[in-house]
Each structure stands twice: as structure tokens, then as C-alpha cells.
Short mmCIF file of C-alpha atoms in Angstrom, two decimals:
data_model
loop_
_atom_site.label_atom_id
_atom_site.label_comp_id
_atom_site.label_asym_id
_atom_site.label_seq_id
_atom_site.Cartn_x
_atom_site.Cartn_y
_atom_site.Cartn_z
CA UNK A 1 34.30 -5.75 20.07
CA UNK A 2 31.15 -7.36 21.48
CA UNK A 3 28.57 -8.82 19.12
CA UNK A 4 25.95 -6.23 20.12
CA UNK A 5 28.43 -3.39 19.55
CA UNK A 6 29.18 -4.88 16.14
CA UNK A 7 25.45 -4.93 15.40
CA UNK A 8 25.08 -1.26 16.36
CA UNK A 9 28.09 -0.32 14.23
CA UNK A 10 26.68 -2.22 11.25
CA UNK A 11 23.25 -0.64 11.70
CA UNK A 12 24.80 2.85 11.87
CA UNK A 13 26.87 2.17 8.75
CA UNK A 14 23.80 0.96 6.87
CA UNK A 15 21.77 4.04 7.84
CA UNK A 16 24.67 6.27 6.78
CA UNK A 17 24.71 4.61 3.35
CA UNK A 18 20.96 5.16 3.04
CA UNK A 19 21.38 8.84 3.96
CA UNK A 20 23.95 9.30 1.17
CA UNK A 21 21.41 7.73 -1.23
CA UNK A 22 22.77 4.22 -1.59
CA UNK A 23 19.70 2.06 -2.41
CA UNK A 24 18.25 0.41 0.69
CA UNK A 25 18.56 -3.11 -0.75
CA UNK A 26 22.26 -2.59 -1.58
CA UNK A 27 22.93 -0.99 1.82
CA UNK A 28 21.42 -3.95 3.67
CA UNK A 29 23.13 -6.49 1.41
CA UNK A 30 26.62 -4.97 1.76
CA UNK A 31 26.26 -4.47 5.52
CA UNK A 32 24.94 -7.98 6.04
CA UNK A 33 27.67 -9.58 3.94
CA UNK A 34 30.43 -7.60 5.67
CA UNK A 35 29.06 -8.44 9.11
CA UNK A 36 28.71 -12.12 8.31
CA UNK A 37 32.27 -12.24 6.92
CA UNK A 38 33.56 -10.62 10.13
CA UNK A 39 31.74 -13.15 12.38
CA UNK A 40 31.78 -16.35 10.31
CA UNK A 41 34.36 -15.93 7.58
CA UNK A 42 34.07 -15.88 3.81
CA UNK A 43 33.09 -19.52 3.20
CA UNK A 44 30.24 -19.56 5.72
CA UNK A 45 29.00 -16.21 4.40
CA UNK A 46 28.86 -17.56 0.85
CA UNK A 47 26.82 -20.51 2.13
CA UNK A 48 24.40 -18.11 3.86
CA UNK A 49 24.17 -16.04 0.69
CA UNK A 50 23.30 -19.10 -1.38
CA UNK A 51 20.73 -20.27 1.17
CA UNK A 52 18.93 -16.91 1.13
CA UNK A 53 18.83 -16.89 -2.68
CA UNK A 54 17.50 -20.46 -2.63
CA UNK A 55 14.81 -19.59 -0.08
CA UNK A 56 13.60 -16.66 -2.20
CA UNK A 57 13.79 -18.51 -5.52
CA UNK A 58 11.86 -21.54 -4.23
CA UNK A 59 9.16 -19.64 -2.33
CA UNK A 60 5.97 -20.49 -4.20
CA UNK A 61 4.05 -17.63 -2.59
CA UNK A 62 6.37 -15.12 -4.26
CA UNK A 63 4.85 -16.04 -7.62
CA UNK A 64 1.88 -13.91 -6.55
CA UNK A 65 4.00 -10.77 -6.34
CA UNK A 66 4.89 -10.25 -10.03
CA UNK A 67 1.44 -11.50 -11.05
CA UNK A 68 -0.39 -8.92 -8.91
CA UNK A 69 2.01 -6.22 -10.13
CA UNK A 70 1.32 -7.26 -13.74
CA UNK A 71 -2.41 -7.25 -13.04
CA UNK A 72 -2.11 -3.68 -11.77
CA UNK A 73 -0.05 -2.54 -14.74
CA UNK A 74 -2.60 -3.99 -17.17
CA UNK A 75 -5.45 -2.33 -15.29
CA UNK A 76 -3.61 0.99 -15.28
CA UNK A 77 -2.94 0.93 -19.03
CA UNK A 78 -6.29 -0.45 -20.24
CA UNK A 79 -8.46 2.51 -19.21
CA UNK A 80 -10.48 0.73 -16.50
CA UNK A 81 -10.06 3.71 -14.17
CA UNK A 82 -11.94 5.94 -16.59
CA UNK A 83 -14.85 3.48 -16.72
CA UNK A 84 -15.04 3.41 -12.94
CA UNK A 85 -15.03 7.19 -12.62
CA UNK A 86 -17.74 7.70 -15.25
CA UNK A 87 -20.01 5.29 -13.40
CA UNK A 88 -19.44 6.68 -9.90
CA UNK A 89 -19.67 10.27 -11.08
CA UNK A 90 -23.20 9.67 -12.35
CA UNK A 91 -24.18 8.35 -8.91
CA UNK A 92 -22.33 10.77 -6.60
CA UNK A 93 -21.46 13.82 -8.72
CA UNK A 94 -24.69 15.77 -8.29
CA UNK A 95 -24.14 16.51 -4.58
CA UNK A 96 -21.71 19.15 -3.20
CA UNK A 97 -18.23 17.64 -3.30
CA UNK A 98 -19.57 14.91 -5.55
CA UNK A 99 -16.60 14.89 -7.91
CA UNK A 100 -14.19 14.47 -4.99
CA UNK A 101 -16.34 11.68 -3.52
CA UNK A 102 -16.38 10.02 -6.95
CA UNK A 103 -12.58 10.20 -7.02
CA UNK A 104 -12.37 8.52 -3.60
CA UNK A 105 -14.75 5.67 -4.50
CA UNK A 106 -13.13 5.25 -7.93
CA UNK A 107 -9.65 5.15 -6.38
CA UNK A 108 -10.74 2.52 -3.86
CA UNK A 109 -12.22 0.33 -6.60
CA UNK A 110 -9.32 0.94 -8.96
CA UNK A 111 -6.92 0.06 -6.14
CA UNK A 112 -8.64 -3.30 -5.81
CA UNK A 113 -7.43 -3.96 -9.36
CA UNK A 114 -4.00 -2.32 -9.46
CA UNK A 115 -2.79 -2.52 -5.84
CA UNK A 116 -0.65 0.51 -6.72
CA UNK A 117 -1.03 3.91 -5.08
CA UNK A 118 1.08 5.70 -7.69
CA UNK A 119 -0.85 4.21 -10.64
CA UNK A 120 -4.11 5.25 -8.97
CA UNK A 121 -2.99 8.85 -8.40
CA UNK A 122 -1.63 9.17 -11.94
CA UNK A 123 -4.80 7.75 -13.50
CA UNK A 124 -7.28 9.73 -11.40
CA UNK A 125 -5.19 12.91 -11.36
CA UNK A 126 -4.94 13.18 -15.14
CA UNK A 127 -8.62 12.44 -15.56
CA UNK A 128 -10.27 14.27 -12.64
CA UNK A 129 -8.30 17.49 -12.15
CA UNK A 130 -9.51 19.06 -15.43
CA UNK A 131 -13.09 18.10 -14.48
CA UNK A 132 -12.80 19.59 -11.00
CA UNK A 133 -11.28 22.80 -12.36
CA UNK A 134 -14.14 23.05 -14.85
CA UNK A 135 -16.68 22.91 -12.01
CA UNK A 136 -14.78 25.43 -9.88
CA UNK A 137 -13.34 23.15 -7.18
CA UNK A 138 -10.69 24.64 -4.93
CA UNK A 139 -7.23 23.40 -5.93
CA UNK A 140 -6.52 22.21 -2.36
CA UNK A 141 -9.61 20.01 -2.06
CA UNK A 142 -9.31 18.70 -5.62
CA UNK A 143 -5.62 17.76 -5.56
CA UNK A 144 -5.61 16.73 -1.88
CA UNK A 145 -8.58 14.38 -2.25
CA UNK A 146 -7.08 12.66 -5.30
CA UNK A 147 -3.61 12.29 -3.75
CA UNK A 148 -5.10 11.02 -0.48
CA UNK A 149 -7.60 8.67 -2.14
CA UNK A 150 -4.66 6.98 -3.82
CA UNK A 151 -3.54 5.55 -0.49
CA UNK A 152 -6.63 3.31 -0.45
CA UNK A 153 -5.06 1.28 -3.25
CA UNK A 154 -2.49 -0.35 -0.97
CA UNK A 155 -4.93 -1.25 1.80
CA UNK A 156 -7.83 -2.67 -0.17
CA UNK A 157 -6.69 -6.05 -1.55
CA UNK A 158 -4.90 -7.14 -3.59
CA UNK A 159 -2.14 -5.08 -1.98
CA UNK A 160 1.50 -5.34 -3.04
CA UNK A 161 2.85 -4.18 0.37
CA UNK A 162 0.70 -6.81 2.10
CA UNK A 163 2.15 -9.51 -0.16
CA UNK A 164 5.64 -8.23 0.66
CA UNK A 165 4.87 -8.18 4.41
CA UNK A 166 3.31 -11.65 4.28
CA UNK A 167 6.33 -13.17 2.55
CA UNK A 168 8.81 -11.50 4.88
CA UNK A 169 7.00 -12.40 8.11
CA UNK A 170 5.65 -15.78 6.94
CA UNK A 171 2.08 -14.59 7.49
CA UNK A 172 -0.87 -15.91 5.50
CA UNK A 173 -1.37 -13.51 2.59
CA UNK A 174 -4.95 -14.73 2.29
CA UNK A 175 -5.60 -13.58 5.87
CA UNK A 176 -3.85 -10.26 5.24
CA UNK A 177 -5.93 -9.58 2.14
CA UNK A 178 -9.21 -10.35 3.89
CA UNK A 179 -8.14 -8.33 6.95
CA UNK A 180 -7.65 -5.25 4.78
CA UNK A 181 -11.20 -5.21 3.39
CA UNK A 182 -13.10 -3.71 6.36
CA UNK A 183 -10.44 -1.07 7.27
CA UNK A 184 -10.23 -0.13 3.58
CA UNK A 185 -13.99 0.25 3.24
CA UNK A 186 -14.19 2.21 6.51
CA UNK A 187 -11.45 4.56 5.38
CA UNK A 188 -13.23 5.07 2.04
CA UNK A 189 -16.46 5.96 3.88
CA UNK A 190 -14.63 8.30 6.28
CA UNK A 191 -12.92 10.12 3.40
CA UNK A 192 -16.25 10.49 1.57
CA UNK A 193 -18.10 11.71 4.68
CA UNK A 194 -15.47 14.33 5.36
CA UNK A 195 -15.74 15.66 1.80
CA UNK A 196 -19.54 15.79 2.04
CA UNK A 197 -19.48 17.64 5.39
CA UNK A 198 -16.71 20.01 4.31
CA UNK A 199 -18.47 20.93 1.07
CA UNK A 200 -21.80 21.34 2.87
CA UNK A 201 -20.28 24.13 4.96
CA UNK A 202 -18.00 25.37 2.15
CA UNK A 203 -20.09 24.92 -1.01
CA UNK A 204 -17.79 27.08 -3.14
CA UNK A 205 -14.92 24.62 -2.58
CA UNK A 206 -16.79 21.72 -4.18
CA UNK A 207 -19.81 22.72 -6.27
CA UNK A 208 -22.23 19.99 -7.39
CA UNK A 209 -21.80 18.38 -10.79
CA UNK A 210 -24.18 17.42 -13.53
CA UNK A 211 -27.52 15.72 -12.87
CA UNK A 212 -28.24 12.28 -14.39
CA UNK A 213 -31.63 10.51 -14.35
CA UNK A 214 -31.97 7.16 -12.61
CA UNK A 215 -32.19 5.28 -15.91
CA UNK A 216 -28.79 6.61 -16.98
CA UNK A 217 -27.30 5.80 -13.56
CA UNK A 218 -28.50 2.22 -13.78
CA UNK A 219 -27.19 1.92 -17.33
CA UNK A 220 -23.75 3.10 -16.15
CA UNK A 221 -23.45 0.07 -13.91
CA UNK A 222 -22.74 -2.00 -17.02
CA UNK A 223 -19.32 -0.29 -17.32
CA UNK A 224 -18.63 -1.10 -13.67
CA UNK A 225 -19.50 -4.77 -13.96
CA UNK A 226 -16.32 -6.15 -15.63
CA UNK A 227 -14.00 -4.61 -13.03
CA UNK A 228 -16.20 -5.82 -10.16
CA UNK A 229 -16.29 -9.33 -11.60
CA UNK A 230 -12.47 -9.45 -11.64
CA UNK A 231 -12.26 -8.20 -8.03
CA UNK A 232 -14.92 -10.67 -6.87
CA UNK A 233 -13.17 -13.53 -8.66
CA UNK A 234 -9.84 -12.72 -7.02
CA UNK A 235 -11.08 -12.06 -3.48
CA UNK A 236 -13.90 -14.60 -3.65
CA UNK A 237 -11.56 -17.40 -4.69
CA UNK A 238 -9.23 -16.50 -1.80
CA UNK A 239 -11.99 -16.15 0.80
CA UNK A 240 -13.72 -19.39 -0.22
CA UNK A 241 -10.46 -21.31 -0.21
CA UNK A 242 -10.90 -22.36 -3.85
CA UNK A 243 -7.59 -20.76 -4.88
CA UNK A 244 -4.27 -19.91 -3.25
CA UNK A 245 -2.96 -16.36 -3.39
CA UNK A 246 -0.76 -17.16 -6.39
CA UNK A 247 -3.62 -18.86 -8.23
CA UNK A 248 -5.93 -15.92 -7.48
CA UNK A 249 -3.27 -13.56 -8.87
CA UNK A 250 -3.20 -15.58 -12.11
CA UNK A 251 -7.00 -15.41 -12.25
CA UNK A 252 -6.76 -11.63 -11.83
CA UNK A 253 -4.29 -11.25 -14.68
CA UNK A 254 -6.43 -13.40 -16.98
CA UNK A 255 -9.55 -11.46 -15.95
CA UNK A 256 -8.02 -8.04 -16.65
CA UNK A 257 -6.67 -9.22 -20.01
CA UNK A 258 -10.09 -10.56 -20.95
CA UNK A 259 -11.79 -7.28 -19.95
CA UNK A 260 -9.25 -5.23 -21.91
CA UNK A 261 -9.64 -7.53 -24.91
CA UNK A 262 -13.43 -7.36 -24.69
CA UNK A 263 -13.28 -3.55 -24.66
CA UNK A 264 -10.77 -3.61 -27.54
CA UNK A 265 -8.09 -1.91 -25.46
CA UNK A 266 -5.52 -4.69 -25.38
CA UNK A 267 -2.57 -4.29 -27.70
CA UNK A 268 0.94 -5.69 -28.09
CA UNK A 269 2.30 -2.34 -26.89
CA UNK A 270 0.26 -2.45 -23.66
CA UNK A 271 1.33 -6.02 -22.95
CA UNK A 272 5.01 -5.18 -23.57
CA UNK A 273 4.93 -2.05 -21.42
CA UNK A 274 3.07 -3.78 -18.59
CA UNK A 275 5.50 -6.71 -18.57
CA UNK A 276 8.50 -4.35 -18.64
CA UNK A 277 7.30 -2.23 -15.69
CA UNK A 278 6.23 -5.31 -13.74
CA UNK A 279 9.65 -6.88 -14.24
CA UNK A 280 11.45 -3.76 -13.01
CA UNK A 281 9.35 -3.43 -9.85
CA UNK A 282 9.46 -7.17 -9.13
CA UNK A 283 13.26 -7.18 -9.50
CA UNK A 284 13.59 -4.30 -7.05
CA UNK A 285 11.39 -6.08 -4.52
CA UNK A 286 13.31 -9.37 -4.86
CA UNK A 287 16.59 -7.48 -4.36
CA UNK A 288 15.12 -5.96 -1.19
CA UNK A 289 14.17 -9.42 0.04
CA UNK A 290 17.70 -10.64 -0.66
CA UNK A 291 19.35 -7.73 1.15
CA UNK A 292 16.89 -7.98 4.05
CA UNK A 293 17.45 -11.73 4.35
CA UNK A 294 21.24 -11.39 4.55
CA UNK A 295 21.05 -8.49 7.00
CA UNK A 296 18.53 -10.29 9.23
CA UNK A 297 20.73 -13.40 9.45
CA UNK A 298 23.58 -11.16 10.52
CA UNK A 299 21.44 -9.44 13.18
CA UNK A 300 20.46 -12.80 14.67
CA UNK A 301 24.13 -13.55 15.30
CA UNK A 302 24.73 -10.20 17.03
CA UNK A 303 21.81 -10.76 19.44
CA UNK A 304 20.93 -7.08 18.95
CA UNK A 305 17.23 -7.67 18.30
CA UNK A 306 16.66 -9.78 21.41
CA UNK A 307 18.54 -7.23 23.52
CA UNK A 308 16.34 -4.48 22.07
CA UNK A 309 13.15 -6.42 22.88
CA UNK A 310 14.35 -7.20 26.40
CA UNK A 311 15.26 -3.58 27.15
CA UNK A 312 11.83 -2.36 26.00
CA UNK A 313 10.09 -5.08 28.02
CA UNK A 314 12.01 -4.14 31.16
CA UNK A 315 10.73 -0.58 30.91
CA UNK A 316 7.24 -1.86 31.68
CA UNK A 317 5.58 0.31 29.04
CA UNK A 318 1.93 -0.29 28.26
CA UNK A 319 1.11 -1.75 24.82
CA UNK A 320 -0.75 1.45 23.92
CA UNK A 321 2.31 3.56 24.69
CA UNK A 322 4.51 1.26 22.60
CA UNK A 323 2.08 1.50 19.68
CA UNK A 324 2.04 5.30 20.01
CA UNK A 325 5.84 5.28 19.82
CA UNK A 326 5.69 3.07 16.71
CA UNK A 327 3.22 5.47 15.08
CA UNK A 328 5.65 8.34 15.68
CA UNK A 329 8.59 6.27 14.42
CA UNK A 330 6.84 5.31 11.19
CA UNK A 331 5.74 8.91 10.61
CA UNK A 332 9.37 10.02 10.87
CA UNK A 333 10.69 7.15 8.72
CA UNK A 334 8.05 7.86 6.11
CA UNK A 335 9.70 11.23 5.55
CA UNK A 336 12.94 9.61 4.31
CA UNK A 337 12.19 6.01 3.19
CA UNK A 338 10.06 4.42 0.50
CA UNK A 339 7.26 1.91 1.10
CA UNK A 340 9.21 -1.33 1.00
CA UNK A 341 12.25 0.21 2.68
CA UNK A 342 10.12 1.09 5.71
CA UNK A 343 8.87 -2.48 5.99
CA UNK A 344 12.09 -4.40 5.55
CA UNK A 345 14.27 -2.02 7.57
CA UNK A 346 12.04 -1.99 10.66
CA UNK A 347 10.56 -5.49 10.85
CA UNK A 348 13.70 -7.23 12.18
CA UNK A 349 13.45 -4.99 15.26
CA UNK A 350 9.77 -4.17 15.54
CA UNK A 351 8.15 -7.53 14.82
CA UNK A 352 9.80 -9.44 17.73
CA UNK A 353 8.78 -6.58 20.03
CA UNK A 354 5.10 -6.58 19.08
CA UNK A 355 4.94 -10.38 19.08
CA UNK A 356 6.31 -10.37 22.63
CA UNK A 357 3.35 -8.12 23.52
CA UNK A 358 0.90 -10.65 22.07
CA UNK A 359 0.07 -8.60 18.95
CA UNK A 360 -1.39 -10.61 16.06
CA UNK A 361 0.83 -10.66 12.94
CA UNK A 362 -2.14 -10.17 10.62
CA UNK A 363 -3.30 -7.13 12.60
CA UNK A 364 0.20 -5.67 12.62
CA UNK A 365 0.40 -6.02 8.83
CA UNK A 366 -2.69 -3.82 8.46
CA UNK A 367 -1.22 -1.37 10.99
CA UNK A 368 2.01 -1.07 8.98
CA UNK A 369 0.14 -0.52 5.72
CA UNK A 370 -1.89 2.27 7.37
CA UNK A 371 1.36 3.90 8.46
CA UNK A 372 2.73 3.55 4.93
CA UNK A 373 -0.43 5.28 3.68
CA UNK A 374 0.32 8.21 5.97
CA UNK A 375 3.88 8.47 4.67
CA UNK A 376 2.55 8.78 1.11
CA UNK A 377 0.73 12.06 1.83
CA UNK A 378 2.86 13.71 4.54
CA UNK A 379 5.80 16.10 3.95
CA UNK A 380 8.61 16.43 3.13
CA UNK A 381 8.50 13.55 0.61
CA UNK A 382 4.88 12.36 0.37
CA UNK A 383 5.27 10.30 -2.81
CA UNK A 384 1.59 10.61 -3.77
CA UNK A 385 1.84 14.38 -3.42
CA UNK A 386 4.93 14.52 -5.63
CA UNK A 387 3.26 12.35 -8.26
CA UNK A 388 0.17 14.58 -8.09
CA UNK A 389 2.37 17.63 -8.64
CA UNK A 390 3.85 16.02 -11.75
CA UNK A 391 0.40 15.19 -13.09
CA UNK A 392 -0.95 18.73 -12.53
CA UNK A 393 2.05 21.10 -12.51
CA UNK A 394 -0.22 24.14 -12.18
CA UNK A 395 -1.00 23.31 -8.52
CA UNK A 396 1.61 24.07 -5.85
CA UNK A 397 2.96 21.41 -3.50
CA UNK A 398 1.77 23.51 -0.56
CA UNK A 399 -1.82 23.44 -1.82
CA UNK A 400 -1.69 19.65 -2.25
CA UNK A 401 -0.24 19.17 1.25
CA UNK A 402 -2.88 21.48 2.74
CA UNK A 403 -5.60 19.61 0.90
CA UNK A 404 -4.21 16.28 2.13
CA UNK A 405 -3.94 17.34 5.79
CA UNK A 406 -7.55 16.47 6.79
CA UNK A 407 -7.10 13.03 5.23
CA UNK A 408 -3.91 12.55 7.25
CA UNK A 409 -5.96 13.21 10.40
CA UNK A 410 -8.60 10.72 9.23
CA UNK A 411 -5.90 8.07 8.65
CA UNK A 412 -4.56 8.66 12.15
CA UNK A 413 -8.09 8.29 13.50
CA UNK A 414 -8.33 4.98 11.62
CA UNK A 415 -5.08 3.84 13.26
CA UNK A 416 -6.52 4.76 16.67
CA UNK A 417 -9.71 2.80 15.95
CA UNK A 418 -7.64 -0.16 14.83
CA UNK A 419 -5.61 -0.10 18.06
CA UNK A 420 -8.69 0.19 20.27
CA UNK A 421 -10.80 -2.25 18.26
CA UNK A 422 -8.46 -4.81 16.64
CA UNK A 423 -11.53 -6.79 15.53
CA UNK A 424 -11.91 -4.27 12.69
CA UNK A 425 -9.08 -6.13 10.97
CA UNK A 426 -9.36 -9.56 12.58
CA UNK A 427 -13.09 -10.31 12.47
CA UNK A 428 -13.38 -11.14 8.76
CA UNK A 429 -10.32 -13.47 8.67
CA UNK A 430 -11.68 -15.31 11.70
CA UNK A 431 -14.96 -15.91 9.84
CA UNK A 432 -13.01 -17.17 6.83
CA UNK A 433 -11.35 -19.87 8.94
#
């Protein structure tokens, strides 16, 4: 059997294991180990296994991953999301669709603290759905806007998927974080504009909320200040070069703990729960890195990736056509794989291809996160939609998907803008350097 045929057989076996619900990390690890044993033997495979573990365990950048996850868990449990919503509601709630706009802006800001889409949807869903029902919002717009706004959490830094991508591709996480700011802000504005326009023509779907005088609006900014200070400290220290990504993550954790302590919301229970959840998620991610590392080393020996890149190059396809094909591929994969599975399963094949086309690694990281965002709100899985359904069981999945559909179109439009104008993602990092 040729090495490329062996690679195809191993890839098919791995995909079959994933289909029968074997965890992606385990599927990649078992396939990679078996393939390496077949090519190199047991002793050489054990050496490779030890080297991958050593590489992961000694990677200083990976310290940022559990720290950012812990920062998000603390933010989720300390009630910061409620403070953000109360402030933004007083500023945006009076207009038609104001509650939905407040949920979008609150989710974007909350995402800059948690970096977790699920935590954002759970927090905002529990808090905002009763409010929207009280004001007579349509269930589709209410649930769809909250589920869709949750995707902003993984684009606006600090973003856990961007940390994962940066570690896997050896790309500067600082650059990735800064590159996500402008696309994240643009997407927030586009979501908010759509809600405003939709509710202007369909006022019964999103009636205006309560009026607040300017003095009360200004006073509400005090509740917003602590969260903004933490975000500015984290991103400002990265952008200015004062702190590395890992150091900025530690600053973020300390900042959130101080805010929670200042507001008298920090308890032993919250610390224990946040550490426990952070440990679980971090362990899963490290296992994915281990499985992906072993599988990638096996693929290099089969020469399958280089053959794949060469065959695509020989077709003479334009870069735009290749990117359109990747958009379709990620939309399909998003229906069956989770966030990190999509990244680690595709990068060994896709990254060499886009690099051969001259695509910037930082730009491609933002592109992948945008595609992950789409997978979170598209059927049949749509993790944000499923979480939203659990938070508000009275709303049907169909209503949530219908409400999310316009936001899916807006995300696709953002992808198109990013492809046509790559400076949207690359301009700010270039200014940083």
C-alpha cells in the first residue's frame, strides 16, 4: 500500500469513528498512533508521542488558554452580564427593537470578558427573554437575536478559538486578538442596524422599551466602568506590548476577581465552580492538541497534504473560488463538528493550501472564527440555538432558527467583506507593529 493510500485509509477511518460518536481528540489520537506504528514501528511512535506531549507541556503560550477560560467563567458567574445589560438598555432600549440592540451590544461587551459564546447566550437568554416577552417582542426576533449575538463572543478578543488557532498554527496570538477587534465591532454594528431597520418596518415585532432621562443614562455608566477597565487592561497591555498574551490573561483574571470582590459577588463557591469548569474545558482542549499533533505528524509521513495542495494548485482555480469552496466546506462541517474539532481537523489540509495562495495566517484565523460563528447558529446542530432552547424551553427550535437566519446572512456578508477587503482584519495589527 502506498503512503498516500495509507493516509486516505487512515483519514476515512478517523471520520468513521467521529460519525459513530467517538470523541474527535480520541479519533485523531488512535488513528495517528496506529498510522505511525504501521510506518515507523512501536519504538519510534512512542518517541513521537513523548515529543508531542513535551511540546504541548512546555509551550509557554498555552498558559493563556486556561487563564482566559477561567477569566470567562468568573465573569459568567459574577453577574457582570447583568450590569452590562442594565446600562445598555437605558441607552438603547427606548427605540424600536431597543431591547434586542441592547442584547447585541451587551453580548459583544460580555464576550470581551468571557470569550465564550455559550456562556454569553446562557447569561443573556435567562435575563433578556422574560424582558422581551414582557414588552411583546416576537419570539423569533427575541430568541434569534440573543442566540446570534452570542457568536460575537468568540470574535471580539479575548477569544478562546483564536488562542487555540494561534497555538496550533504558531501564529502570534497578540496579532490575532487585535485583528478580531474591527471585524467584531463591524459585525456588532451590522447586527444592531438590521434590528433597527427590521423593527422600523415591523414595529410590533420589537416595541420600544422604557424611557430614561439623560441623567440616569449617565449614572448607569458607572456600572459599565469596571468591565471596560478590565477589557482595556487586557487588550491595551497586548496592543502596547507591555504584556504577553499569557501575562494579559493573568491581568484579566485578577481584574475580574477584583471587580467581583468589589461588588461583593465573589465567594468560595464561585471560585471552586469556575476552576472546575475551566479545568474540564482546558483538559479537553489539551487532549485535542495532543490528538491533532500525533495525527499531523502521521500525515506528514504519508505526503497526503502536499499531494492535496498540489492537485488543487494544478486546477488553476482563482483564490476567490477556493475561498468560496472553503466557506461551503466549513458550513457543512459546522453541521456535524464542534468548534475546536472544525479547527484541528481541517487545518492540516487547509492551512498549507491557503498559505500556498499567499493568504496571511492572521487573516485566515479571523476567517475561520467567522465560519465557526456561522456553525453556531445554523441547523441542524447550531450549538447556540440548542443552548437558547434549553434556556427558554417555551420557544420552538424552528422559531429560533428563523430568527437567526437574517444574522446568518449578515455573517456571510461579513465574510465576503473580509475576502474582498482583507485590511479589515490586517490594518490594526499592522499599526501595532
